[in-house]
């Protein structure tokens, strides 16, 4: 062991914790060219178990970073949900099967399950392509934030000093490292050291519900073992989550408090084991049988806590993301998704601040948007957990939960369980004034998936694939009929005006560095000439699209109608770098676009 | 240089030539576990130009080997075809735009263009994953085939002796290698050394048509520069083939014979250059302009030859594939596709013979099927080239080619230009007797793409993805309603009978080694229980499918009808390892399945 060597390092962003939230942030920052360092206390990544459900919206988000392919290839897809309830003969029976993803606009209409280690690998592989990795096993031992107002306001200053300890240094390697960071992200889990260091409280309470979880390859005659199945029996509740390969996860409601240490009120894993969990599950599954497997892949037991951190940031220089700011029931598959989406929301804002594109005040919108979401999530989780943990309604138990009640909740809460419903409210980066110009493309929500056809070559594209998470604002100009002479005159005027809107924010006079402009015409593929578009709306032949069906007439078309945009009036839709609609403007209110950007962007 | 060291090597298959046909064969053989060696005389793979169009059917085939992803990611897609003809003002004008791929059943309704080097890389990367590569620069100097009848009939014998010369040996490395091979594949191009060695004649003739080709990034106002465009002008014909990135290929009809050496009748590249080609093209494109690029990516000039080899094999021990057995016009994008599909047809047959699963006579079907196809291709090419090279019809030229005539040919020949129309006739491996049992799933053609839903988890699958090129025969049992009690009794009987059909050919008693059985029920997703299927039809939960729409009701359903299979009667569809329907049987003629397999398979 070395004695007490020390190294000092300057970084733009230090990420503490290499779970899904931390790795997501690290990868996104690195892809944007930010000097980022990530540390973790674990010597290796997790191999099994833990969080494993990816929601439809999170798949869309991963796709925007080019990371969905591997997930979809390796993961299991849940398309159907099955509901079992007590039948007339004592045991359970199938009541109903419905679509698992209850958000009709989801691009990927299913959840994906894959163990956390494999999900982390997706980020680790991407980092590795950039020559980056996780510094481990390292723990932070001290974090200090400067109190100098000027330093705090200057995005180029390094007001955060963190001391790290290397838990397993090689000979001659320093065991201590001092980091000077512009920003720090605490992605260090439910027991967050970063959060505790800054005395941020967790608000909310623990429930009475005790649940066991086990992962294994089942031998069973249960017909819905490959569907998400909610089993309500008179002997307790279970949930089946099929996973990659032949593995299945069972969530099992513990009907006694055997696993709880009465003195501490905490669960004690030594008091139970996976065999005991399966024994409890079997009572719910009768008359179906589940054999005891040779081994369990992973298991745990927990009491559901439902809490949100009182703050998500300290002076917009230290942020917490993921489990560090919210804990809730795992059954609805929220945890990892909320965590990664925290990072998704934060990263582009950090990048804009670091590049000097945005005022540092933009960073306030992280807590504003994500804390509100976390609170809504907890409220949903409370309602859902109560229904799920409740006894089924029966003749002797009129207060129990009926299937209809449960199914209705399942479907009503679809926006949460799919992540599709995320809706950011009015703020510096969400201006809802001109919602009427795109009546069905909701400002504050993610852009609705839809197929448009590229004008120059008739190739159909999912619009979300035109909105990659490359840190640029996307400007979608719905031009109306670019083949019409009068409309072309309007478009020429609009282009001139928009050039004036974007130019002040364009570094080195290059609008495309910050604004990715795509035009969508109502012209038809048989006649369209992409050269008709004003130059600002076709920086390349690939930037012009049409609202038409593809060459076979099977996909695409009807996009203006689907988005509620008038085919003659057109509209300008501003999409934030994270894929959420930031504002919409009619052609004649282009000046409002200027106010929108001036509200948080810095002049170049 | 070493003096005259020699090495002797035994291989199962020696592939001579590492172009697309040779690499396709090598990869497919290696994936099947065959000991294969591939040599090429070029020191490195081609970097630019050459063949570059991949047809819809070839994409399906590559997908069956898991190789389509990279192609689709890197390549350009051609969805639309545009036709230009002389307009009233002297220059050309757009006559019509239509879908490029005129085969309505194509799974990928477009052609992909990507330069040959990138296509070869797809195979090279796959080989490299298996620790394999191309031995180069090597040329064969002698090939001898044993005349011993017994040896020729024994698939385990090595009757082919090939002497190879290393053109660039390292010091102490032998400059000569003697290969003893069970089989040899000559994939050595239009001037095939293998073909010439065995005195195989090329039948057919050279045309009068001289064409130039050049690849470059154009600066142009031609509106269809990103579509496949056929330009018929009074000043000659051109074809535009857009490619990856911003590159475009132009095929230019040479209106004079300047490039031809009168004494030899051959083209002489030194007589023209790409600037001259572009100069000719410009006359066709007027009034549109094309700037002279800073550089050309690749260019060539050629006279179209239309020839087919008289034989495709020598005693079923030496085979020729690709350009070695057929040469034709490149404009319809046939060459590389026909070549790779030769290898696709041959490989599984070789594998079955090598494993002792099939009688060696199975190999006769390679020439039977692929030579017929090559001849049909030449006939198509003759007709198409004539139309394409002809002058446009006009007032002064009533015999010219009208747009209607050309478009009709373009669409009629869709089966060829997409590869979807490949139809193998009756043979040992194509039995058409019971075509009526699946009236629309044509025996001898590839399986029609369609979405079916997996019973256990409601996940939709393209049926072609259930038919990977893993050398196994696929047996699709269309069971009717597996949830119906009477039908279940029929299915139990059928399973018993089919077990008797497959077992004699099952190595080590394991039917699944040779036969991959998938069942498709008419049960609906809300009610189906995959456990209802007889065990033979569900070797795993993932092997049972239903003919129903997916969880959102958007894709899938109607498969029985689309295939012309009766929902009550059901049918058994045998798919060859290359994805072509080999035979179909009604339930009550399962004994005919036995005759089918007994016709070419060896008892285990």
PDB file of N, CA and C in Angstrom, chain B residues 40-96:
ATOM      1  N   UNK B  40      -7.313 -14.998 -52.021  1.00  0.00           N
ATOM      2  CA  UNK B  40      -7.563 -13.969 -53.030  1.00  0.00           C
ATOM      3  C   UNK B  40      -6.231 -13.433 -53.521  1.00  0.00           C
ATOM      4  N   UNK B  41      -6.224 -13.055 -54.796  1.00  0.00           N
ATOM      5  CA  UNK B  41      -4.965 -12.568 -55.364  1.00  0.00           C
ATOM      6  C   UNK B  41      -4.689 -11.114 -55.027  1.00  0.00           C
ATOM      7  N   UNK B  42      -5.764 -10.374 -54.665  1.00  0.00           N
ATOM      8  CA  UNK B  42      -5.559  -8.959 -54.333  1.00  0.00           C
ATOM      9  C   UNK B  42      -4.916  -8.854 -52.951  1.00  0.00           C
ATOM     10  N   UNK B  43      -3.938  -7.967 -52.810  1.00  0.00           N
ATOM     11  CA  UNK B  43      -3.315  -7.838 -51.494  1.00  0.00           C
ATOM     12  C   UNK B  43      -4.236  -7.219 -50.444  1.00  0.00           C
ATOM     13  N   UNK B  44      -5.206  -6.390 -50.883  1.00  0.00           N
ATOM     14  CA  UNK B  44      -6.179  -5.804 -49.948  1.00  0.00           C
ATOM     15  C   UNK B  44      -7.554  -5.805 -50.609  1.00  0.00           C
ATOM     16  N   UNK B  45      -8.600  -5.596 -49.815  1.00  0.00           N
ATOM     17  CA  UNK B  45      -9.946  -5.582 -50.389  1.00  0.00           C
ATOM     18  C   UNK B  45     -10.176  -4.309 -51.207  1.00  0.00           C
ATOM     19  N   UNK B  46     -11.183  -4.320 -52.082  1.00  0.00           N
ATOM     20  CA  UNK B  46     -11.439  -3.134 -52.904  1.00  0.00           C
ATOM     21  C   UNK B  46     -11.873  -1.974 -52.030  1.00  0.00           C
ATOM     22  N   UNK B  47     -11.435  -0.764 -52.412  1.00  0.00           N
ATOM     23  CA  UNK B  47     -11.706   0.408 -51.584  1.00  0.00           C
ATOM     24  C   UNK B  47     -12.887   1.217 -52.088  1.00  0.00           C
ATOM     25  N   UNK B  48     -13.159   1.177 -53.360  1.00  0.00           N
ATOM     26  CA  UNK B  48     -14.208   2.041 -53.910  1.00  0.00           C
ATOM     27  C   UNK B  48     -14.808   1.392 -55.143  1.00  0.00           C
ATOM     28  N   UNK B  49     -15.908   1.976 -55.597  1.00  0.00           N
ATOM     29  CA  UNK B  49     -16.497   1.574 -56.866  1.00  0.00           C
ATOM     30  C   UNK B  49     -16.954   0.134 -56.907  1.00  0.00           C
ATOM     31  N   UNK B  50     -16.889  -0.436 -58.098  1.00  0.00           N
ATOM     32  CA  UNK B  50     -17.344  -1.799 -58.371  1.00  0.00           C
ATOM     33  C   UNK B  50     -18.842  -1.911 -58.121  1.00  0.00           C
ATOM     34  N   UNK B  51     -19.268  -3.151 -57.967  1.00  0.00           N
ATOM     35  CA  UNK B  51     -20.686  -3.407 -57.730  1.00  0.00           C
ATOM     36  C   UNK B  51     -21.121  -2.737 -56.430  1.00  0.00           C
ATOM     37  N   UNK B  52     -22.362  -2.284 -56.386  1.00  0.00           N
ATOM     38  CA  UNK B  52     -22.773  -1.623 -55.150  1.00  0.00           C
ATOM     39  C   UNK B  52     -24.264  -1.654 -54.861  1.00  0.00           C
ATOM     40  N   UNK B  53     -25.051  -2.365 -55.647  1.00  0.00           N
ATOM     41  CA  UNK B  53     -26.494  -2.356 -55.403  1.00  0.00           C
ATOM     42  C   UNK B  53     -26.971  -3.657 -54.778  1.00  0.00           C
ATOM     43  N   UNK B  54     -27.712  -3.532 -53.680  1.00  0.00           N
ATOM     44  CA  UNK B  54     -28.244  -4.718 -53.010  1.00  0.00           C
ATOM     45  C   UNK B  54     -29.753  -4.709 -53.161  1.00  0.00           C
ATOM     46  N   UNK B  55     -30.265  -5.807 -53.729  1.00  0.00           N
ATOM     47  CA  UNK B  55     -31.702  -5.899 -53.972  1.00  0.00           C
ATOM     48  C   UNK B  55     -32.485  -6.237 -52.710  1.00  0.00           C
ATOM     49  N   UNK B  56     -33.783  -5.948 -52.739  1.00  0.00           N
ATOM     50  CA  UNK B  56     -34.640  -6.313 -51.608  1.00  0.00           C
ATOM     51  C   UNK B  56     -34.485  -7.779 -51.175  1.00  0.00           C
ATOM     52  N   UNK B  57     -34.441  -8.710 -52.115  1.00  0.00           N
ATOM     53  CA  UNK B  57     -34.329 -10.111 -51.703  1.00  0.00           C
ATOM     54  C   UNK B  57     -32.981 -10.388 -51.054  1.00  0.00           C
ATOM     55  N   UNK B  58     -31.935  -9.752 -51.573  1.00  0.00           N
ATOM     56  CA  UNK B  58     -30.621  -9.994 -50.982  1.00  0.00           C
ATOM     57  C   UNK B  58     -30.564  -9.436 -49.558  1.00  0.00           C
ATOM     58  N   UNK B  59     -31.277  -8.341 -49.299  1.00  0.00           N
ATOM     59  CA  UNK B  59     -31.327  -7.830 -47.919  1.00  0.00           C
ATOM     60  C   UNK B  59     -31.983  -8.875 -47.019  1.00  0.00           C
ATOM     61  N   UNK B  60     -33.072  -9.478 -47.521  1.00  0.00           N
ATOM     62  CA  UNK B  60     -33.730 -10.535 -46.733  1.00  0.00           C
ATOM     63  C   UNK B  60     -32.753 -11.665 -46.430  1.00  0.00           C
ATOM     64  N   UNK B  61     -31.983 -12.037 -47.451  1.00  0.00           N
ATOM     65  CA  UNK B  61     -31.026 -13.145 -47.278  1.00  0.00           C
ATOM     66  C   UNK B  61     -29.945 -12.752 -46.256  1.00  0.00           C
ATOM     67  N   UNK B  62     -29.404 -11.558 -46.399  1.00  0.00           N
ATOM     68  CA  UNK B  62     -28.380 -11.119 -45.442  1.00  0.00           C
ATOM     69  C   UNK B  62     -28.954 -11.066 -44.029  1.00  0.00           C
ATOM     70  N   UNK B  63     -30.202 -10.633 -43.935  1.00  0.00           N
ATOM     71  CA  UNK B  63     -30.870 -10.601 -42.634  1.00  0.00           C
ATOM     72  C   UNK B  63     -30.943 -12.018 -42.034  1.00  0.00           C
ATOM     73  N   UNK B  64     -31.138 -13.019 -42.878  1.00  0.00           N
ATOM     74  CA  UNK B  64     -31.250 -14.395 -42.364  1.00  0.00           C
ATOM     75  C   UNK B  64     -29.916 -14.903 -41.804  1.00  0.00           C
ATOM     76  N   UNK B  65     -28.837 -14.204 -42.154  1.00  0.00           N
ATOM     77  CA  UNK B  65     -27.529 -14.519 -41.560  1.00  0.00           C
ATOM     78  C   UNK B  65     -27.174 -13.505 -40.456  1.00  0.00           C
ATOM     79  N   UNK B  66     -28.103 -12.630 -40.132  1.00  0.00           N
ATOM     80  CA  UNK B  66     -27.821 -11.613 -39.111  1.00  0.00           C
ATOM     81  C   UNK B  66     -26.888 -10.524 -39.591  1.00  0.00           C
ATOM     82  N   UNK B  67     -26.830 -10.297 -40.922  1.00  0.00           N
ATOM     83  CA  UNK B  67     -25.861  -9.342 -41.463  1.00  0.00           C
ATOM     84  C   UNK B  67     -26.492  -8.093 -42.077  1.00  0.00           C
ATOM     85  N   UNK B  68     -27.813  -7.957 -41.951  1.00  0.00           N
ATOM     86  CA  UNK B  68     -28.447  -6.827 -42.641  1.00  0.00           C
ATOM     87  C   UNK B  68     -28.284  -5.493 -41.905  1.00  0.00           C
ATOM     88  N   UNK B  69     -28.150  -5.555 -40.576  1.00  0.00           N
ATOM     89  CA  UNK B  69     -28.113  -4.314 -39.784  1.00  0.00           C
ATOM     90  C   UNK B  69     -27.090  -3.305 -40.294  1.00  0.00           C
ATOM     91  N   UNK B  70     -25.866  -3.788 -40.453  1.00  0.00           N
ATOM     92  CA  UNK B  70     -24.785  -2.877 -40.844  1.00  0.00           C
ATOM     93  C   UNK B  70     -25.036  -2.313 -42.243  1.00  0.00           C
ATOM     94  N   UNK B  71     -25.519  -3.171 -43.122  1.00  0.00           N
ATOM     95  CA  UNK B  71     -25.834  -2.740 -44.485  1.00  0.00           C
ATOM     96  C   UNK B  71     -26.862  -1.618 -44.464  1.00  0.00           C
ATOM     97  N   UNK B  72     -27.927  -1.821 -43.679  1.00  0.00           N
ATOM     98  CA  UNK B  72     -29.003  -0.827 -43.648  1.00  0.00           C
ATOM     99  C   UNK B  72     -28.545   0.452 -42.963  1.00  0.00           C
ATOM    100  N   UNK B  73     -27.634   0.328 -42.007  1.00  0.00           N
ATOM    101  CA  UNK B  73     -27.147   1.503 -41.299  1.00  0.00           C
ATOM    102  C   UNK B  73     -26.228   2.338 -42.191  1.00  0.00           C
ATOM    103  N   UNK B  74     -25.345   1.672 -42.926  1.00  0.00           N
ATOM    104  CA  UNK B  74     -24.337   2.395 -43.702  1.00  0.00           C
ATOM    105  C   UNK B  74     -24.782   2.751 -45.114  1.00  0.00           C
ATOM    106  N   UNK B  75     -25.671   1.942 -45.652  1.00  0.00           N
ATOM    107  CA  UNK B  75     -25.998   2.100 -47.059  1.00  0.00           C
ATOM    108  C   UNK B  75     -27.023   3.195 -47.329  1.00  0.00           C
ATOM    109  N   UNK B  76     -27.138   3.526 -48.615  1.00  0.00           N
ATOM    110  CA  UNK B  76     -28.187   4.439 -49.058  1.00  0.00           C
ATOM    111  C   UNK B  76     -29.388   3.605 -49.494  1.00  0.00           C
ATOM    112  N   UNK B  77     -30.580   4.128 -49.254  1.00  0.00           N
ATOM    113  CA  UNK B  77     -31.778   3.406 -49.679  1.00  0.00           C
ATOM    114  C   UNK B  77     -32.396   4.102 -50.888  1.00  0.00           C
ATOM    115  N   UNK B  78     -32.759   3.316 -51.895  1.00  0.00           N
ATOM    116  CA  UNK B  78     -33.468   3.883 -53.053  1.00  0.00           C
ATOM    117  C   UNK B  78     -34.930   3.471 -52.970  1.00  0.00           C
ATOM    118  N   UNK B  79     -35.773   4.442 -52.680  1.00  0.00           N
ATOM    119  CA  UNK B  79     -37.206   4.155 -52.573  1.00  0.00           C
ATOM    120  C   UNK B  79     -37.969   4.530 -53.841  1.00  0.00           C
ATOM    121  N   UNK B  80     -37.476   5.564 -54.524  1.00  0.00           N
ATOM    122  CA  UNK B  80     -38.222   6.068 -55.673  1.00  0.00           C
ATOM    123  C   UNK B  80     -37.384   5.951 -56.952  1.00  0.00           C
ATOM    124  N   UNK B  81     -38.080   5.742 -58.058  1.00  0.00           N
ATOM    125  CA  UNK B  81     -37.428   5.763 -59.366  1.00  0.00           C
ATOM    126  C   UNK B  81     -38.072   6.897 -60.163  1.00  0.00           C
ATOM    127  N   UNK B  82     -37.229   7.687 -60.835  1.00  0.00           N
ATOM    128  CA  UNK B  82     -37.744   8.812 -61.624  1.00  0.00           C
ATOM    129  C   UNK B  82     -37.402   8.576 -63.090  1.00  0.00           C
ATOM    130  N   UNK B  83     -38.278   9.015 -63.971  1.00  0.00           N
ATOM    131  CA  UNK B  83     -38.082   8.837 -65.411  1.00  0.00           C
ATOM    132  C   UNK B  83     -38.092  10.192 -66.083  1.00  0.00           C
ATOM    133  N   UNK B  84     -37.016  10.494 -66.777  1.00  0.00           N
ATOM    134  CA  UNK B  84     -36.913  11.769 -67.503  1.00  0.00           C
ATOM    135  C   UNK B  84     -36.896  11.483 -68.998  1.00  0.00           C
ATOM    136  N   UNK B  85     -37.575  12.336 -69.738  1.00  0.00           N
ATOM    137  CA  UNK B  85     -37.655  12.190 -71.191  1.00  0.00           C
ATOM    138  C   UNK B  85     -37.578  13.571 -71.841  1.00  0.00           C
ATOM    139  N   UNK B  86     -37.348  13.612 -73.150  1.00  0.00           N
ATOM    140  CA  UNK B  86     -37.249  14.907 -73.820  1.00  0.00           C
ATOM    141  C   UNK B  86     -38.529  15.714 -73.626  1.00  0.00           C
ATOM    142  N   UNK B  87     -38.389  16.964 -73.237  1.00  0.00           N
ATOM    143  CA  UNK B  87     -39.539  17.839 -73.054  1.00  0.00           C
ATOM    144  C   UNK B  87     -39.719  18.729 -74.272  1.00  0.00           C
ATOM    145  N   UNK B  88     -40.727  19.581 -74.241  1.00  0.00           N
ATOM    146  CA  UNK B  88     -41.032  20.412 -75.414  1.00  0.00           C
ATOM    147  C   UNK B  88     -39.930  21.434 -75.717  1.00  0.00           C
ATOM    148  N   UNK B  89     -39.138  21.795 -74.707  1.00  0.00           N
ATOM    149  CA  UNK B  89     -38.143  22.851 -74.931  1.00  0.00           C
ATOM    150  C   UNK B  89     -36.750  22.325 -75.260  1.00  0.00           C
ATOM    151  N   UNK B  90     -36.683  21.083 -75.685  1.00  0.00           N
ATOM    152  CA  UNK B  90     -35.375  20.560 -76.072  1.00  0.00           C
ATOM    153  C   UNK B  90     -34.702  19.754 -74.980  1.00  0.00           C
ATOM    154  N   UNK B  91     -34.722  20.251 -73.755  1.00  0.00           N
ATOM    155  CA  UNK B  91     -34.085  19.522 -72.648  1.00  0.00           C
ATOM    156  C   UNK B  91     -34.991  18.434 -72.099  1.00  0.00           C
ATOM    157  N   UNK B  92     -34.500  17.750 -71.083  1.00  0.00           N
ATOM    158  CA  UNK B  92     -35.311  16.695 -70.465  1.00  0.00           C
ATOM    159  C   UNK B  92     -36.265  17.293 -69.441  1.00  0.00           C
ATOM    160  N   UNK B  93     -37.315  16.513 -69.104  1.00  0.00           N
ATOM    161  CA  UNK B  93     -38.212  16.899 -68.013  1.00  0.00           C
ATOM    162  C   UNK B  93     -38.708  15.622 -67.322  1.00  0.00           C
ATOM    163  N   UNK B  94     -39.124  15.825 -66.064  1.00  0.00           N
ATOM    164  CA  UNK B  94     -39.615  14.690 -65.285  1.00  0.00           C
ATOM    165  C   UNK B  94     -40.920  14.190 -65.882  1.00  0.00           C
ATOM    166  N   UNK B  95     -40.957  12.904 -66.254  1.00  0.00           N
ATOM    167  CA  UNK B  95     -42.186  12.321 -66.779  1.00  0.00           C
ATOM    168  C   UNK B  95     -42.998  11.718 -65.644  1.00  0.00           C
ATOM    169  N   UNK B  96     -42.306  10.997 -64.758  1.00  0.00           N
ATOM    170  CA  UNK B  96     -43.043  10.290 -63.702  1.00  0.00           C
ATOM    171  C   UNK B  96     -42.073   9.819 -62.631  1.00  0.00           C
TER     172      UNK B  96
END
